[in-house]
mmCIF file of C-alpha atoms in Angstrom:
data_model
loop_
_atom_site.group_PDB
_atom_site.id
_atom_site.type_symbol
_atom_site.label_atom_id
_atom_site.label_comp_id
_atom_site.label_asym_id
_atom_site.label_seq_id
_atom_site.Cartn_x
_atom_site.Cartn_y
_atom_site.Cartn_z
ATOM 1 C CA UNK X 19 0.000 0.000 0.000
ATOM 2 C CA UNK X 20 1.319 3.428 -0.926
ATOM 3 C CA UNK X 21 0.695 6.269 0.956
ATOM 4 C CA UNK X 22 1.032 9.988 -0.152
ATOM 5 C CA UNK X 23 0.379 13.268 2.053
ATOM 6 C CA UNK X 24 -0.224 16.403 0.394
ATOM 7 C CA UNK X 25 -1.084 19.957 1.299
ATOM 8 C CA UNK X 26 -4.905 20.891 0.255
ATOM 9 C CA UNK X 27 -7.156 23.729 0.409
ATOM 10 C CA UNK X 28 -10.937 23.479 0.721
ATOM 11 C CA UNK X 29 -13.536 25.327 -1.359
ATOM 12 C CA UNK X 30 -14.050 27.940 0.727
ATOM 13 C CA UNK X 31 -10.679 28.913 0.480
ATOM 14 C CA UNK X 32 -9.812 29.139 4.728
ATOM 15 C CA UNK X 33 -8.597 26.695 6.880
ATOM 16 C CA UNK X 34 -5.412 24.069 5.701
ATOM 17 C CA UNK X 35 -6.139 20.960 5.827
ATOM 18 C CA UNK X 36 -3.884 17.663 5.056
ATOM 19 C CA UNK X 37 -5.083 15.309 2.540
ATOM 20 C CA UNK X 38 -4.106 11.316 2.911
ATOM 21 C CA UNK X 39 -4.711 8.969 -0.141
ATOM 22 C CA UNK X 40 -4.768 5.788 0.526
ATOM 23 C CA UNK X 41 -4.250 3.812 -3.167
ATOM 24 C CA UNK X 42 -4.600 -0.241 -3.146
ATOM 25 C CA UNK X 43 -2.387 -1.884 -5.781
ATOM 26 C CA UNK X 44 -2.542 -3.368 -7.980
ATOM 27 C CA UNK X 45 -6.369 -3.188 -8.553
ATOM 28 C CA UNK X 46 -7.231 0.694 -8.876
ATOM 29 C CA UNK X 47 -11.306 -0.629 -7.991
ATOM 30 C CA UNK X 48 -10.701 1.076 -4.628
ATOM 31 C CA UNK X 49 -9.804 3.906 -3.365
ATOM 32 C CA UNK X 50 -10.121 6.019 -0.022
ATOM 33 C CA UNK X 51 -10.027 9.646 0.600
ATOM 34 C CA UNK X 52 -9.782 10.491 4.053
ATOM 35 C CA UNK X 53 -9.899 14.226 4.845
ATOM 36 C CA UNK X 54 -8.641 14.962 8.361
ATOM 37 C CA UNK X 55 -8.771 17.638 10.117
ATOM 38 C CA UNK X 56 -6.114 20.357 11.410
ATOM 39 C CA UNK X 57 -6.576 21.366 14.868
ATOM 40 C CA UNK X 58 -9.756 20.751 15.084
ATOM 41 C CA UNK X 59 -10.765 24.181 12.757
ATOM 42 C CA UNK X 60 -13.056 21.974 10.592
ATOM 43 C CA UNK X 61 -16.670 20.799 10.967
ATOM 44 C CA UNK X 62 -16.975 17.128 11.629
ATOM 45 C CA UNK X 63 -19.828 16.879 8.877
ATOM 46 C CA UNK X 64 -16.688 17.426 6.543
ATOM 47 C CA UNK X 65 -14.216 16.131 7.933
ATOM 48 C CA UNK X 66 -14.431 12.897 6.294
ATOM 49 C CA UNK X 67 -15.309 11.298 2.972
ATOM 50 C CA UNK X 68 -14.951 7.541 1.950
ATOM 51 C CA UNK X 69 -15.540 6.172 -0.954
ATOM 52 C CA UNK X 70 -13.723 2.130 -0.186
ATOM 53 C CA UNK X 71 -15.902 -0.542 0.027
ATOM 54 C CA UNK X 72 -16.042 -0.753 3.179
ATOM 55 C CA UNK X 73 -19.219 0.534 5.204
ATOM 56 C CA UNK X 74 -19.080 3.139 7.307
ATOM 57 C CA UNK X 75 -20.931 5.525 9.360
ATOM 58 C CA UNK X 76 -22.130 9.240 9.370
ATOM 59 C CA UNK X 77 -20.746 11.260 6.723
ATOM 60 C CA UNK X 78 -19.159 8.028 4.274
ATOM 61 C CA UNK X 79 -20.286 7.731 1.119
ATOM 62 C CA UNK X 80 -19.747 4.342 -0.092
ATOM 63 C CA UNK X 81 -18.619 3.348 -3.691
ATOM 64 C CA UNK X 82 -19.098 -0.450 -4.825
ATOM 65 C CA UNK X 83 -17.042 -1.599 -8.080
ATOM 66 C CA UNK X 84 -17.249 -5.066 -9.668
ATOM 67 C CA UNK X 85 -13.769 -6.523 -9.845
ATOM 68 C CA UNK X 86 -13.335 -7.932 -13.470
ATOM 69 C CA UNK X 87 -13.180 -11.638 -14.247
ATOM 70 C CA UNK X 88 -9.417 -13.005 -15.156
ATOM 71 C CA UNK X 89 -9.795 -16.132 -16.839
ATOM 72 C CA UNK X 90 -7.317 -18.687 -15.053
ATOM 73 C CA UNK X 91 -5.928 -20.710 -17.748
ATOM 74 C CA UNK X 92 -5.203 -20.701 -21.612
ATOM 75 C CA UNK X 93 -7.990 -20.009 -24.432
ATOM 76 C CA UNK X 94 -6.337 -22.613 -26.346
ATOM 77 C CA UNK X 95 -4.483 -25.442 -25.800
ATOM 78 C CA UNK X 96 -3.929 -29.157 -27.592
ATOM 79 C CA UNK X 97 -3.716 -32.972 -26.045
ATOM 80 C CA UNK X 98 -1.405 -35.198 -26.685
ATOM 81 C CA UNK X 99 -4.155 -37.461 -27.931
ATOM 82 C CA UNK X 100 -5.199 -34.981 -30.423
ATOM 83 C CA UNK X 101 -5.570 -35.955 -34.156
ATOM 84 C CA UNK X 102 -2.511 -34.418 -36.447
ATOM 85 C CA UNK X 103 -1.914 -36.020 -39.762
ATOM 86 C CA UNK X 104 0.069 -33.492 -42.381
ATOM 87 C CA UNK X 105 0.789 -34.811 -45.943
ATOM 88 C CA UNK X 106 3.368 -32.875 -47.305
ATOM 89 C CA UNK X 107 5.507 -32.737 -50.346
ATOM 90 C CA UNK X 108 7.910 -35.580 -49.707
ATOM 91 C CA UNK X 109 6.667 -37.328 -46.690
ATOM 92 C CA UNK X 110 3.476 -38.153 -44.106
ATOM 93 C CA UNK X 111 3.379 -37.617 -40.778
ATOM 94 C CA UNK X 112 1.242 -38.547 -37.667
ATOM 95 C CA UNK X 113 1.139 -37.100 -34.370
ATOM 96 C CA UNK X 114 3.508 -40.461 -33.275
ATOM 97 C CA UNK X 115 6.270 -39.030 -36.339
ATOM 98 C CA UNK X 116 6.575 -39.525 -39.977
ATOM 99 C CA UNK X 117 4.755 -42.470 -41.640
ATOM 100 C CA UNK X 118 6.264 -45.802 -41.985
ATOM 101 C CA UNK X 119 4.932 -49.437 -42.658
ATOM 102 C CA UNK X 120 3.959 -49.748 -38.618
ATOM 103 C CA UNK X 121 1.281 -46.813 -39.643
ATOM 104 C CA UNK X 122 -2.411 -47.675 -39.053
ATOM 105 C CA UNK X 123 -5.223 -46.266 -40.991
ATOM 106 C CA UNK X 124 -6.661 -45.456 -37.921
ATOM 107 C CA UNK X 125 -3.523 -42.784 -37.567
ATOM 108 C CA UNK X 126 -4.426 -41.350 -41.051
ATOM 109 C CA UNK X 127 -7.780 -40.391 -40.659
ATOM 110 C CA UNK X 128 -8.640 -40.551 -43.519
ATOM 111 C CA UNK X 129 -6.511 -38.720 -45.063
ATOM 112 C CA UNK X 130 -5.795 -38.742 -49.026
ATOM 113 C CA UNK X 131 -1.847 -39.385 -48.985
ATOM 114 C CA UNK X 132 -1.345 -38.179 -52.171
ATOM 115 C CA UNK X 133 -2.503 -34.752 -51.753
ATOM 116 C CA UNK X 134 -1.091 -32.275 -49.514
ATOM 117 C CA UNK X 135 -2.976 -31.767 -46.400
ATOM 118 C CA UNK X 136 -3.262 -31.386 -43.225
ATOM 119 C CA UNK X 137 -5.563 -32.444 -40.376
ATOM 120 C CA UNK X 138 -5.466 -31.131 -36.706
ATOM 121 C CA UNK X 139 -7.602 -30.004 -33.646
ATOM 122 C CA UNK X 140 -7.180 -27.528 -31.282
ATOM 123 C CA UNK X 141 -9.156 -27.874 -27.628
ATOM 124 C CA UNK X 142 -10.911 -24.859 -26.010
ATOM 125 C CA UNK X 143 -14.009 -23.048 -26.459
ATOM 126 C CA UNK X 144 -14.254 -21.809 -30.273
ATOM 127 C CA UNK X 145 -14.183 -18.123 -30.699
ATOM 128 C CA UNK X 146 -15.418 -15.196 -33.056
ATOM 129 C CA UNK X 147 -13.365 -13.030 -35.033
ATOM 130 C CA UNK X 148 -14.243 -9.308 -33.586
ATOM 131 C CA UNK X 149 -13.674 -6.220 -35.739
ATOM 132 C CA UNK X 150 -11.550 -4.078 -35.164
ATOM 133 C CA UNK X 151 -11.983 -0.817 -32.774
ATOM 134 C CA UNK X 152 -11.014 2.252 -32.354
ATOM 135 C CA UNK X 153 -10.388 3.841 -28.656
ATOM 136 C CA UNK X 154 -8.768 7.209 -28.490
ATOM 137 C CA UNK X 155 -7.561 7.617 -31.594
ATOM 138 C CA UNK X 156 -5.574 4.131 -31.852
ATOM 139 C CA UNK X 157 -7.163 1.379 -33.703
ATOM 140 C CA UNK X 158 -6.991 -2.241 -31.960
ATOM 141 C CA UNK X 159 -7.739 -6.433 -32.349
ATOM 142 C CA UNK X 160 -10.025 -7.163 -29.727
ATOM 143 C CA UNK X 161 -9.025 -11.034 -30.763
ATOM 144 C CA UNK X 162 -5.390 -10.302 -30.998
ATOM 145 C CA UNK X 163 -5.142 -12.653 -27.237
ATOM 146 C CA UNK X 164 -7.208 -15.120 -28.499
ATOM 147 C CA UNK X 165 -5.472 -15.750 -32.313
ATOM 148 C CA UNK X 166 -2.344 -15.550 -30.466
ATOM 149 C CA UNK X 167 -3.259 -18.541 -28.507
ATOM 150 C CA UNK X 168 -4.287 -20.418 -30.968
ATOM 151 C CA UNK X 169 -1.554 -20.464 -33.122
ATOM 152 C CA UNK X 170 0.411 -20.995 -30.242
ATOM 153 C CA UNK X 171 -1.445 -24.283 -29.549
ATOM 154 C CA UNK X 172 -0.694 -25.045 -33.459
ATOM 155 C CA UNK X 173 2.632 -24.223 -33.390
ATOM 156 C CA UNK X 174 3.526 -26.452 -30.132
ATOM 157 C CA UNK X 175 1.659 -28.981 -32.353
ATOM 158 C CA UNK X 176 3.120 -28.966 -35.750
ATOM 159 C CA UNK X 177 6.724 -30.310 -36.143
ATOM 160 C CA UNK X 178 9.684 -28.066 -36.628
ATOM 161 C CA UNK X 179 9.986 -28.924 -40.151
ATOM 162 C CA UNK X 180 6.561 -27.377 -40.967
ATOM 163 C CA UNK X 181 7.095 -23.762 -38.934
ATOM 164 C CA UNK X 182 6.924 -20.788 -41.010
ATOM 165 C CA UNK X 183 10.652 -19.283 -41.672
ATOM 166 C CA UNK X 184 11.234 -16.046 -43.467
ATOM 167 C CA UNK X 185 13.315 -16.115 -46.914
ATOM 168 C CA UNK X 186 15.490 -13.492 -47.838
ATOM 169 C CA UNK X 187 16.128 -14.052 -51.595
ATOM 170 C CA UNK X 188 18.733 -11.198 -51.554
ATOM 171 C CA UNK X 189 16.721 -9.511 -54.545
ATOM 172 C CA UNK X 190 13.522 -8.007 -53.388
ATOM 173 C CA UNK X 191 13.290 -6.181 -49.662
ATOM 174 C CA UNK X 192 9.909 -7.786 -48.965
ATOM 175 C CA UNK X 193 10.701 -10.398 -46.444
ATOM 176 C CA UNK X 194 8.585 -13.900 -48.055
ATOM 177 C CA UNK X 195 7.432 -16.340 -45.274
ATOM 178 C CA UNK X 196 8.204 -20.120 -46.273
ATOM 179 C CA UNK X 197 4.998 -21.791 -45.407
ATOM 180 C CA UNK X 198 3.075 -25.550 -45.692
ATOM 181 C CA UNK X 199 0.771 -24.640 -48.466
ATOM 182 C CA UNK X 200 2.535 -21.291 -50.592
ATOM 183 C CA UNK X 201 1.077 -18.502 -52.323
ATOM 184 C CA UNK X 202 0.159 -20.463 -55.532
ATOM 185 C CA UNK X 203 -1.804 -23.181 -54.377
ATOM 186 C CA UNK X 204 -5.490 -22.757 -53.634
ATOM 187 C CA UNK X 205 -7.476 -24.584 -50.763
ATOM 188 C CA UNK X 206 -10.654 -26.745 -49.373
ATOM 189 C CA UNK X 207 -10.962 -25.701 -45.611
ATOM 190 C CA UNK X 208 -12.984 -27.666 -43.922
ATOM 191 C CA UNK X 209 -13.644 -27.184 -39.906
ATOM 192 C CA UNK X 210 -15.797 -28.416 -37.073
ATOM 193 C CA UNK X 211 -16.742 -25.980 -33.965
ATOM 194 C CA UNK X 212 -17.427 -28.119 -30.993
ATOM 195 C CA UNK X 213 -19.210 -25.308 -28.796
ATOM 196 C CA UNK X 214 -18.465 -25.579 -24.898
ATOM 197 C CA UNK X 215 -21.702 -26.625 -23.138
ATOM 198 C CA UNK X 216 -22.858 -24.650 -20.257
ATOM 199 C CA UNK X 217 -22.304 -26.027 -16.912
ATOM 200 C CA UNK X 218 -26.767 -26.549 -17.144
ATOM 201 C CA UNK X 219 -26.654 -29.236 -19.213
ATOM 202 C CA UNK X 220 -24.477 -31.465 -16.746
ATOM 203 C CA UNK X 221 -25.736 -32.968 -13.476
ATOM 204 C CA UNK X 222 -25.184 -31.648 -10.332
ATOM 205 C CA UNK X 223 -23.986 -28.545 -12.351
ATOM 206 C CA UNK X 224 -20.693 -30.638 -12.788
ATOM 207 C CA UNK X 225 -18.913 -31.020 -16.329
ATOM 208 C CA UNK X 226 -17.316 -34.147 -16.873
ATOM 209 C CA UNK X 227 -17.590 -37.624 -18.941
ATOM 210 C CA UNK X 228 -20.988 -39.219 -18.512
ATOM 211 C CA UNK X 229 -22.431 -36.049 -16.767
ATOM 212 C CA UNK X 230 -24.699 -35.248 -19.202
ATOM 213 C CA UNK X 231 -28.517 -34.761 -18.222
ATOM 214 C CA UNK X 232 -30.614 -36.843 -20.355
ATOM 215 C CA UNK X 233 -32.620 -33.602 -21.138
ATOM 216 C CA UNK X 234 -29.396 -31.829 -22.450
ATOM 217 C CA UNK X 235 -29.814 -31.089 -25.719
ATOM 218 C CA UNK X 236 -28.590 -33.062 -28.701
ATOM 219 C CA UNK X 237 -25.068 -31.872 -30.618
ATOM 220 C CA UNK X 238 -27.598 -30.035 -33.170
ATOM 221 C CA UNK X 239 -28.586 -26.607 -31.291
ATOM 222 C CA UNK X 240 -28.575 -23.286 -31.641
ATOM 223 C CA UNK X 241 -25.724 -20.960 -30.524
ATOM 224 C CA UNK X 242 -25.154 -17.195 -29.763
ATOM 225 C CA UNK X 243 -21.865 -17.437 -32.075
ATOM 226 C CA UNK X 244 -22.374 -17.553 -35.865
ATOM 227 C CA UNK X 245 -20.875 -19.702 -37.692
ATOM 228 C CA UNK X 246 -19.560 -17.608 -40.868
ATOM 229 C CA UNK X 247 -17.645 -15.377 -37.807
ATOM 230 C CA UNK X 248 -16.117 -19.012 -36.279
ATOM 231 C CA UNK X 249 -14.509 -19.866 -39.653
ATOM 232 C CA UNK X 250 -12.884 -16.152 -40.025
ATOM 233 C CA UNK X 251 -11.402 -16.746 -36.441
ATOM 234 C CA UNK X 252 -9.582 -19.450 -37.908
ATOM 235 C CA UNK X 253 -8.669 -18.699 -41.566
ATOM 236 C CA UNK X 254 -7.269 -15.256 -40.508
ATOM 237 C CA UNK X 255 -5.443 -17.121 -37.347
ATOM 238 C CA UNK X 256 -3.573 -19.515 -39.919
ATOM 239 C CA UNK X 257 -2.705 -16.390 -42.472
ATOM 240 C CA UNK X 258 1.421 -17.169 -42.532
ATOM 241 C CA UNK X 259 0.686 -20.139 -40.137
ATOM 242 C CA UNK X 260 0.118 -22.546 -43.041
ATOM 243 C CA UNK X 261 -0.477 -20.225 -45.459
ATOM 244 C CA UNK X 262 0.568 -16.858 -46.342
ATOM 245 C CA UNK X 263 -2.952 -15.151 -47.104
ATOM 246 C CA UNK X 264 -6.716 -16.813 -46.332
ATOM 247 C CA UNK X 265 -7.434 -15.318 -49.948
ATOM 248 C CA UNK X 266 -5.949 -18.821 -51.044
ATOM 249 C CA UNK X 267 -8.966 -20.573 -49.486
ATOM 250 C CA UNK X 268 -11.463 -21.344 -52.567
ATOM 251 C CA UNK X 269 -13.762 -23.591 -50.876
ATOM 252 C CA UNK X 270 -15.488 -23.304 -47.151
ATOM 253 C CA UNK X 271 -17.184 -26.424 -45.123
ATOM 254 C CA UNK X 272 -18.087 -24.921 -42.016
ATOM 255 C CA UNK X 273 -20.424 -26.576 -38.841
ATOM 256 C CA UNK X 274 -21.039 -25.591 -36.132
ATOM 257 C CA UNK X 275 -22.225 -28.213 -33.005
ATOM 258 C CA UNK X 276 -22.130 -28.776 -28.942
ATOM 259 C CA UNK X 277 -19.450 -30.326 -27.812
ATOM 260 C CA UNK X 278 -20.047 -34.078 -26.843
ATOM 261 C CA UNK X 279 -16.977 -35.586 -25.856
ATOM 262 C CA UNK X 280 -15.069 -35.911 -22.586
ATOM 263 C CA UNK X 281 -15.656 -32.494 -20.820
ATOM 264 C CA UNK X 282 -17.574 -31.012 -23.226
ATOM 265 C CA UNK X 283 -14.924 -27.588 -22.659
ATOM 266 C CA UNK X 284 -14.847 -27.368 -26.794
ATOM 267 C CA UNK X 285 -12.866 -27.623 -30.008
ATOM 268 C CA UNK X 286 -11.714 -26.829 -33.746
ATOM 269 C CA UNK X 287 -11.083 -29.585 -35.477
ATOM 270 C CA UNK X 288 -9.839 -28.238 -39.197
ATOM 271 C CA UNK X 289 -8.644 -30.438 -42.292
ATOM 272 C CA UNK X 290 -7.270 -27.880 -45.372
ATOM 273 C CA UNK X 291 -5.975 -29.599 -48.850
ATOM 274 C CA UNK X 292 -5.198 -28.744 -51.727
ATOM 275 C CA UNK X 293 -8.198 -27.925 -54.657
ATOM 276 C CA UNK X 294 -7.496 -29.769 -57.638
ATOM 277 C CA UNK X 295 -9.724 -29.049 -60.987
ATOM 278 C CA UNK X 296 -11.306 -32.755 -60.358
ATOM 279 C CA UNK X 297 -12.714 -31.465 -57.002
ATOM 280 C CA UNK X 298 -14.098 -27.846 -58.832
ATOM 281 C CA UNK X 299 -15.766 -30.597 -61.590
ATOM 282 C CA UNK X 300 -17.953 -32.363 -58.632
ATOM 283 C CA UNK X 301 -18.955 -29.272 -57.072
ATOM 284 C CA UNK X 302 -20.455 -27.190 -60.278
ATOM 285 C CA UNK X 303 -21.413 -30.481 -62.365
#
């Protein structure tokens, strides 16, 4: 607790008086003003004003703030059990390391190995992407903490070898980013939202595996979060993740459901490949 003393004056201009702050750190929700008085030459119906929390009796005035909720834990975050197949140029690999004769099909997930790809999930409640705002004359990502965690999670996830560098081809001063999927290749991004049930649909109140109420509602139900805004979370997320603009993404497969495994905390499970002109055929024919 810091304390400062300071030499004050009063409206009326007579009588000094000596001022104590007392400020509370490090939340700035509360703050007392104590005036005392000097010798006794001030009225006790002024002689004090307190706006803490605390209650007090004649002459406080009492000020009430609500402290703001701090989340305790990441947004994002990925188990080791998690899904992560990635077909790349040269080689397939699993979440257990590249691809071999001991791989199952189970491992694959059905994944085409002959196309460049990449399948993946990342746990935690699936957000929104929020415009951005402007707040005294400085323009700001309200989802800046969010995206950051969630290509954290990726990043922890993918393997070294697929980490975006930067290439400096000693010609040009724009810096290109080396990436799984580059500039020239157009994409199919498919995801999954698995929505973080509310603590309601649980019994006793109490998330956990084989909680669920048999009143809870089924996977299919309707949201506050739309689902066009959940899918720009993640394709502007992954811009130079796995691919250096979102504008490669030709073809969207979005859904959006309640989570219905383990927990039920929520998910983003998202599987991006390559579009070939065979895949443009079945969609317009």
């Amino acid at each position: 607790m810091a304390v400062r003393y300071g030499r004050l004056r009063n409206d009326l201009g007579h009588k000094d008086i000596i001022g104590r702050i007392n400020l509370v750190h490090p939340s700035p929700t509360t703050c007392t003003v104590a005036w005392a008085k000097k010798r006794g030459s001030v009225d006790d119906d002024d002689a004090v004003l307190d706006t803490s929390k605390s209650t007090g009796g004649n002459g406080t005035k009492t000020r009430k703030r609500k402290a703001s909720r701090q989340s305790t834990g990441p947004i994002f975050w990925h188990d080791e059990s998690d899904p992560l197949v990635i077909v790349g140029d040269d080689r397939v690999h699993t979440a257990g390391g590249d691809c071999n004769e001991d791989t199952t099909p189970e491992q694959l997930q059905d994944i085409d190995c002959n196309r460049k790809s990449i399948h993946f999930t990342i746990r935690g409640n699936p957000r929104v992407l929020v415009r951005h705002r402007t707040a005294r004359g400085f323009m700001y990502n309200p989802s800046r903490a969010a995206q950051e965690s969630f290509r954290d999670s990726l990043l922890q996830l993918l393997p070294r070898r697929y980490h975006p560098t930067i290439v400096d081809d000693g010609i040009s001063d724009d810096e290109k980013v080396q990436v799984l999927f580059p500039e020239h290749e157009f994409l199919h991004l498919s995801v999954v939202f698995r929505m973080k049930r509310p603590l309601s649909h649980f019994v006793g109140n109490r998330p956990g595996p084989g909680r669920l109420k048999p009143s809870a509602p089924g996977r299919l139900h309707p949201t506050r979060s739309d689902v066009d805004n959940l899918a720009k979370f993640v394709m502007d997320s992954l811009n130079g993740l796995l691919y250096v603009d979102d504008r490669q993404v030709a073809s969207l497969h979005a859904t959006k459901v309640l989570d219905a495994e383990g927990d039920c905390r929520g998910a983003t499970d998202v599987r991006i490949r390559v579009l070939t002109e065979e895949d443009l055929r079945n969609v317009m024919e």
